[in-house]
XYZ file of C-alpha atoms in Angstrom:
429
model
C 0.051 -0.091 -0.007
C 1.366 3.361 -1.099
C 1.740 6.251 1.565
C -0.502 8.829 -0.216
C -0.605 10.785 3.133
C 3.057 11.820 2.450
C 2.151 13.685 -0.721
C 4.221 16.838 -0.516
C 1.864 18.838 -2.733
C -1.388 18.092 -0.677
C -2.922 21.065 0.879
C -5.790 20.908 3.735
C -8.895 23.026 4.484
C -7.774 23.387 7.957
C -5.555 26.440 8.848
C -1.999 25.327 9.212
C 0.789 27.891 9.927
C 3.838 27.922 7.527
C 6.257 26.502 10.063
C 3.851 24.090 11.823
C 5.307 20.833 13.078
C 1.913 19.301 12.035
C 0.977 19.863 8.478
C -1.334 17.266 6.785
C 1.688 15.318 5.755
C 2.565 14.498 9.490
C -0.766 12.807 10.997
C 0.773 11.932 14.264
C -1.310 9.785 16.833
C -2.116 10.718 20.468
C -4.466 10.364 23.212
C -6.295 13.414 24.670
C -9.125 14.430 27.098
C -11.810 16.543 25.359
C -13.905 19.558 26.618
C -16.437 17.051 27.614
C -14.128 15.042 29.709
C -14.239 12.197 27.045
C -11.026 10.430 26.562
C -10.322 9.600 22.993
C -7.487 8.811 20.464
C -6.877 11.725 18.060
C -4.611 13.282 15.479
C -3.614 16.710 14.902
C -3.429 19.042 11.737
C -1.927 22.499 12.441
C -3.440 23.634 15.808
C -6.535 21.641 15.335
C -6.869 18.461 17.214
C -9.048 15.847 15.515
C -11.252 13.163 17.642
C -10.599 9.851 15.582
C -13.077 8.074 17.838
C -16.044 10.370 16.645
C -14.597 10.446 13.067
C -15.107 6.550 13.221
C -18.350 6.629 14.734
C -19.655 8.826 12.123
C -18.668 6.380 9.222
C -15.491 7.911 7.832
C -13.399 4.843 8.239
C -16.144 2.490 7.185
C -14.342 0.446 4.314
C -11.283 0.077 6.739
C -11.512 -3.194 8.805
C -11.430 -1.558 12.426
C -13.167 -2.580 15.481
C -16.057 -0.134 16.628
C -14.098 0.810 19.744
C -10.510 1.011 18.356
C -10.448 4.766 18.779
C -12.520 4.845 21.961
C -9.859 3.661 24.233
C -7.539 5.524 26.681
C -4.251 4.131 24.945
C -3.026 3.434 21.367
C -1.921 0.017 22.183
C -4.670 -1.944 20.441
C -4.637 0.248 17.314
C -0.660 -0.190 17.308
C -1.188 -3.942 17.609
C -3.174 -3.912 14.501
C 0.036 -3.432 12.442
C 1.552 -1.427 9.718
C -1.226 -2.143 7.093
C -3.784 -0.625 9.306
C -1.802 2.389 10.399
C -0.949 3.317 6.730
C -4.724 2.855 5.876
C -5.884 5.077 8.654
C -3.354 7.699 7.949
C -4.062 7.729 4.101
C -7.953 7.976 4.807
C -7.344 11.057 7.189
C -5.254 12.849 4.442
C -8.123 12.407 2.217
C -10.788 13.546 4.732
C -8.760 16.670 5.179
C -7.669 17.351 1.905
C -8.468 20.850 0.514
C -10.191 19.300 -2.464
C -12.571 17.084 -0.268
C -15.745 18.908 0.727
C -17.408 16.023 2.534
C -16.389 16.929 6.090
C -15.512 20.460 5.358
C -19.115 21.342 4.485
C -20.649 19.459 7.329
C -21.025 21.840 10.094
C -22.625 19.412 12.528
C -19.871 16.732 11.993
C -17.224 19.350 12.454
C -18.380 20.543 15.748
C -18.198 17.018 17.062
C -14.847 16.048 15.485
C -12.622 19.211 15.947
C -11.068 20.866 18.692
C -8.919 23.816 19.484
C -5.715 22.746 21.393
C -6.935 24.864 24.466
C -9.997 22.646 24.634
C -7.936 19.218 24.987
C -5.640 17.761 27.672
C -3.022 15.530 26.158
C -2.421 12.156 27.929
C 0.334 9.649 27.836
C -0.405 7.970 24.346
C 0.365 4.225 25.310
C 0.360 1.919 28.179
C 3.960 1.316 28.476
C 4.498 -2.182 29.775
C 8.210 -2.309 29.205
C 10.860 0.497 28.724
C 14.555 -0.033 27.576
C 17.144 2.589 27.299
C 20.013 2.457 25.044
C 23.412 3.985 25.096
C 24.087 4.360 21.230
C 25.748 7.745 20.610
C 29.303 7.131 20.158
C 30.147 10.857 20.923
C 28.258 10.572 24.187
C 29.765 7.544 25.246
C 33.263 8.797 24.492
C 32.767 11.927 26.273
C 31.333 10.089 29.558
C 34.166 7.542 29.213
C 36.827 10.320 28.980
C 35.278 12.047 32.088
C 35.140 9.215 34.322
C 37.949 6.734 32.876
C 41.033 7.104 30.681
C 40.409 9.331 27.810
C 42.729 7.132 25.625
C 40.229 4.183 26.355
C 36.835 6.185 26.672
C 34.835 3.374 25.100
C 34.442 0.112 26.836
C 35.560 -2.970 24.940
C 31.946 -4.140 24.238
C 30.580 -0.833 22.899
C 31.453 -1.050 19.283
C 30.146 -4.514 19.159
C 26.648 -4.287 20.814
C 24.042 -1.582 21.151
C 24.358 -1.357 25.122
C 21.181 -0.877 26.997
C 19.546 -1.425 30.315
C 15.807 -1.812 31.393
C 14.315 1.153 33.070
C 10.864 1.914 34.856
C 7.904 2.387 32.874
C 5.925 3.618 35.956
C 7.617 6.899 36.169
C 7.314 7.846 32.345
C 5.216 11.014 32.022
C 3.667 13.075 29.296
C 4.943 16.669 28.490
C 3.616 19.344 30.945
C 3.808 17.283 34.174
C 6.328 18.581 36.723
C 8.805 16.181 38.507
C 10.553 16.607 41.921
C 14.076 16.623 42.590
C 15.196 12.925 43.631
C 16.775 11.994 46.756
C 19.126 9.021 47.405
C 22.645 8.178 48.455
C 25.856 10.028 47.030
C 29.577 9.861 47.688
C 30.943 13.473 48.260
C 34.257 14.201 46.899
C 37.353 12.754 48.990
C 34.764 11.062 51.025
C 34.907 7.236 51.983
C 31.362 6.839 53.135
C 28.051 7.837 51.310
C 25.623 10.426 52.474
C 21.744 10.486 51.906
C 20.069 13.782 50.683
C 18.846 15.536 47.436
C 20.711 15.123 44.071
C 22.800 18.279 43.541
C 23.342 17.076 39.654
C 20.014 16.743 38.264
C 20.617 16.537 34.475
C 18.491 16.027 31.090
C 19.118 13.541 28.505
C 18.247 14.484 25.007
C 16.638 11.332 23.348
C 14.205 10.085 20.884
C 12.014 6.990 21.903
C 10.413 4.505 19.598
C 7.249 2.681 20.164
C 6.821 -1.000 19.168
C 3.971 -3.217 18.150
C 3.458 -7.014 19.089
C 6.586 -8.253 17.267
C 7.816 -11.830 18.179
C 7.094 -14.878 20.430
C 9.044 -16.047 23.185
C 12.479 -17.356 21.753
C 11.991 -15.728 18.253
C 14.510 -13.053 17.186
C 13.549 -10.236 14.999
C 15.941 -9.704 11.995
C 17.527 -6.396 11.738
C 16.294 -5.670 8.212
C 12.670 -6.485 9.266
C 12.793 -4.624 12.499
C 10.990 -1.417 11.109
C 7.797 -3.447 10.395
C 7.457 -3.647 14.360
C 8.229 0.257 14.914
C 5.083 2.407 15.068
C 6.633 5.709 15.526
C 8.924 8.192 17.503
C 8.677 10.602 20.259
C 10.897 13.078 21.953
C 12.196 11.718 25.065
C 13.958 13.479 28.136
C 15.437 10.672 30.246
C 16.122 12.529 33.334
C 19.361 11.617 35.378
C 20.722 12.214 38.890
C 24.531 12.389 38.149
C 25.723 12.238 41.642
C 23.327 9.323 42.518
C 24.513 7.573 39.415
C 28.130 7.767 39.933
C 27.781 6.147 43.343
C 25.394 3.261 42.342
C 26.039 2.214 38.892
C 28.971 -0.234 39.655
C 28.177 -3.279 39.208
C 24.659 -3.458 37.653
C 24.159 -0.002 36.132
C 21.738 2.853 36.807
C 18.747 2.409 39.144
C 17.526 5.148 41.362
C 19.587 7.886 39.298
C 17.297 7.121 36.335
C 14.003 5.735 37.539
C 12.517 8.831 39.237
C 11.232 10.242 35.977
C 11.237 10.320 31.976
C 9.268 12.634 30.024
C 7.948 12.050 26.476
C 6.127 14.332 23.841
C 2.393 13.331 23.490
C 2.117 13.106 19.670
C 3.737 9.809 18.200
C 4.929 10.508 14.745
C 4.798 7.287 12.655
C 7.598 6.075 10.795
C 5.669 6.385 7.623
C 5.566 10.131 8.028
C 9.376 10.222 8.529
C 10.144 8.223 5.194
C 11.149 11.332 3.248
C 13.878 12.060 5.734
C 15.944 8.826 5.891
C 19.782 9.283 5.916
C 22.677 6.943 6.336
C 23.959 6.622 9.817
C 27.647 6.878 10.722
C 29.803 4.108 9.376
C 30.882 1.340 11.692
C 34.289 1.582 13.358
C 34.487 -1.990 13.464
C 32.929 -4.918 11.652
C 29.409 -5.720 13.049
C 28.123 -9.431 13.580
C 25.692 -10.355 10.684
C 22.508 -10.095 13.044
C 23.271 -6.483 13.425
C 23.978 -5.569 9.732
C 21.366 -3.627 7.986
C 20.901 -2.657 4.288
C 19.647 0.874 3.157
C 19.266 4.144 4.983
C 18.159 3.202 8.566
C 18.705 6.641 10.137
C 16.567 9.922 10.193
C 17.632 13.472 9.859
C 15.734 15.040 12.766
C 16.965 18.339 14.006
C 16.810 18.443 17.841
C 17.115 21.345 20.430
C 17.117 21.749 24.058
C 16.123 24.834 25.914
C 16.422 25.853 29.786
C 13.684 28.283 31.052
C 14.046 29.741 34.507
C 10.827 30.334 36.476
C 10.767 34.085 35.759
C 12.868 34.386 32.490
C 13.193 33.622 28.892
C 14.161 30.307 27.647
C 17.903 29.698 26.517
C 18.610 27.168 23.869
C 21.729 25.298 24.959
C 21.847 22.335 22.555
C 21.445 21.818 18.842
C 21.771 18.181 17.759
C 20.466 15.557 15.414
C 19.079 12.118 15.542
C 21.262 11.109 12.563
C 24.456 11.155 14.849
C 23.224 7.914 16.461
C 25.851 5.145 16.014
C 23.465 2.317 16.569
C 20.162 2.644 14.618
C 16.606 1.440 15.895
C 16.684 -1.581 13.545
C 19.901 -2.798 15.249
C 18.594 -1.918 18.686
C 15.353 -3.905 18.292
C 17.274 -6.779 16.522
C 19.783 -6.913 19.472
C 17.057 -6.615 21.973
C 15.376 -9.669 20.721
C 18.443 -11.803 19.470
C 18.107 -13.854 22.717
C 14.380 -14.357 22.295
C 13.011 -11.526 24.378
C 9.457 -10.847 23.257
C 8.365 -7.218 22.326
C 4.804 -6.030 23.005
C 2.462 -3.351 21.649
C 3.327 0.000 23.359
C 6.912 -0.962 24.572
C 9.073 2.095 24.546
C 12.674 2.072 23.522
C 14.792 5.114 24.410
C 17.638 6.024 21.938
C 20.087 7.005 24.638
C 21.536 10.437 24.935
C 21.949 12.010 21.400
C 25.252 14.101 21.146
C 27.034 15.241 18.248
C 30.455 16.123 17.274
C 30.433 19.799 18.149
C 30.293 21.664 21.450
C 26.818 22.952 21.234
C 25.428 19.542 20.169
C 26.056 17.721 23.321
C 22.894 16.156 24.678
C 23.344 16.641 28.356
C 24.356 19.096 30.873
C 27.124 16.627 32.020
C 28.769 17.126 28.532
C 27.732 20.683 27.943
C 29.463 22.061 31.338
C 32.014 18.990 31.424
C 30.888 17.794 34.812
C 30.249 21.436 35.962
C 33.662 22.936 35.182
C 32.339 25.200 32.530
C 28.961 26.615 33.415
C 26.490 27.717 31.022
C 25.305 31.464 31.262
C 21.615 31.859 30.544
C 19.910 34.870 28.912
C 19.012 36.239 32.353
C 22.612 36.291 33.348
C 22.403 33.320 35.856
C 24.737 30.294 35.331
C 23.847 26.542 35.234
C 26.210 23.522 35.859
C 23.036 21.298 36.126
C 19.291 21.871 36.249
C 17.978 24.211 39.197
C 14.762 24.014 40.948
C 11.790 25.666 39.041
C 13.918 25.453 35.806
C 11.745 24.168 32.942
C 13.631 21.793 30.407
C 12.081 22.170 26.842
C 12.938 19.696 24.035
C 11.818 20.145 20.418
C 12.497 18.277 17.041
C 11.575 18.478 13.373
C 12.628 17.083 10.068
C 12.638 19.577 6.915
C 13.379 19.357 3.260
C 12.061 20.508 0.143
C 9.671 22.864 1.894
C 7.989 20.100 3.921
C 8.523 20.212 7.750
C 7.427 16.993 9.932
C 7.825 17.974 13.673
C 7.288 16.367 17.081
C 6.002 19.644 18.947
C 7.943 19.630 22.322
C 8.331 17.927 25.574
C 8.347 20.380 28.551
C 9.030 19.471 32.026
C 9.522 21.703 35.153
C 12.024 20.589 37.902
C 10.379 21.200 41.442
C 12.050 20.828 44.885
C 12.141 17.528 46.798
C 8.719 16.251 47.574
C 7.561 17.364 50.903
C 4.454 15.330 52.223
C 1.450 17.628 53.317
C 0.978 17.942 56.967
C -1.888 16.157 58.201
């Protein structure tokens, strides 16, 4: 089935700003609460949210084999489980419905009042029920920088790094949508020159600029997914801020890796941009430094040219952009990550989330964490209001944005925006 929704010449009868992340060629999927307190699955074109549950009930998807309640649920999991053929058919139909040349819905005032919402009339929710979450460590620049900081700069990469997409299993219960504030975590840290740990708030709370991809039901227990088939099981991507407490992490990560330093919060953008929508923005990833095992070898362009930025906004000041990076810098691509994740027979389910790992590039302004941007706090960043940051302060808001653009077409992810609050204090009874 062709991806007619990607037609770059298609116009829509809905209003779309020139530099919108959500032209009719995007058609992402999300879950939102409507003005009537009804939760529904929807999409977005420009600044208009579209209730797909209502659209389906009104008969606009009648010739696509969908269950009656597929869009009336509070997560996208079942829709994602239907597979790529269904995703593509639904996106293509949405593009037809809102095409500038199609008057069927455009001229139906009653239907439009039921289906269309302004953004200020809805409240975005977490789009999937995330059963499992895996975080990778797949940027060679990031891994090299961290290795140089904490180990021998001449041997910054550990011996396994160029052979496998390194990853660990995170905590799905603390993954939140954009707009939900988080609290500064507490835990054990080892102060400089100390021999015994202390307990208290993390002093080095950091962001990690990542992308996340959402999978569908992919394999049975014991069945690996071949690298060159992996994209069939990837629904789409989101922006992902995998928050870190660096001082807690440095004390706890040996021998089993991150724990409390990572599981206190991760923030994701609410609209899932499909792999189909990103098709025009494919690029080659970095060339392997070492030969990769056959099960990790891929053919064709498996990376995507996604421009990324991170801004820090103090409570009473304007934001300052501190990072410009790109998803194409990732050494290990999504297909390799999914193939490696399942080579031992680990099953992957609909709604699982895979984090890319921190995305850092080759230039000083493309480093995807404060740990790198300030080089462990030794080179503070000055914000627009004149204050300095080594890491993230209480009441700072971290904003991540991402978009693709070529030949006049822009496909974006919107933003993921999270405020860091002080340590949680129970209310007095």
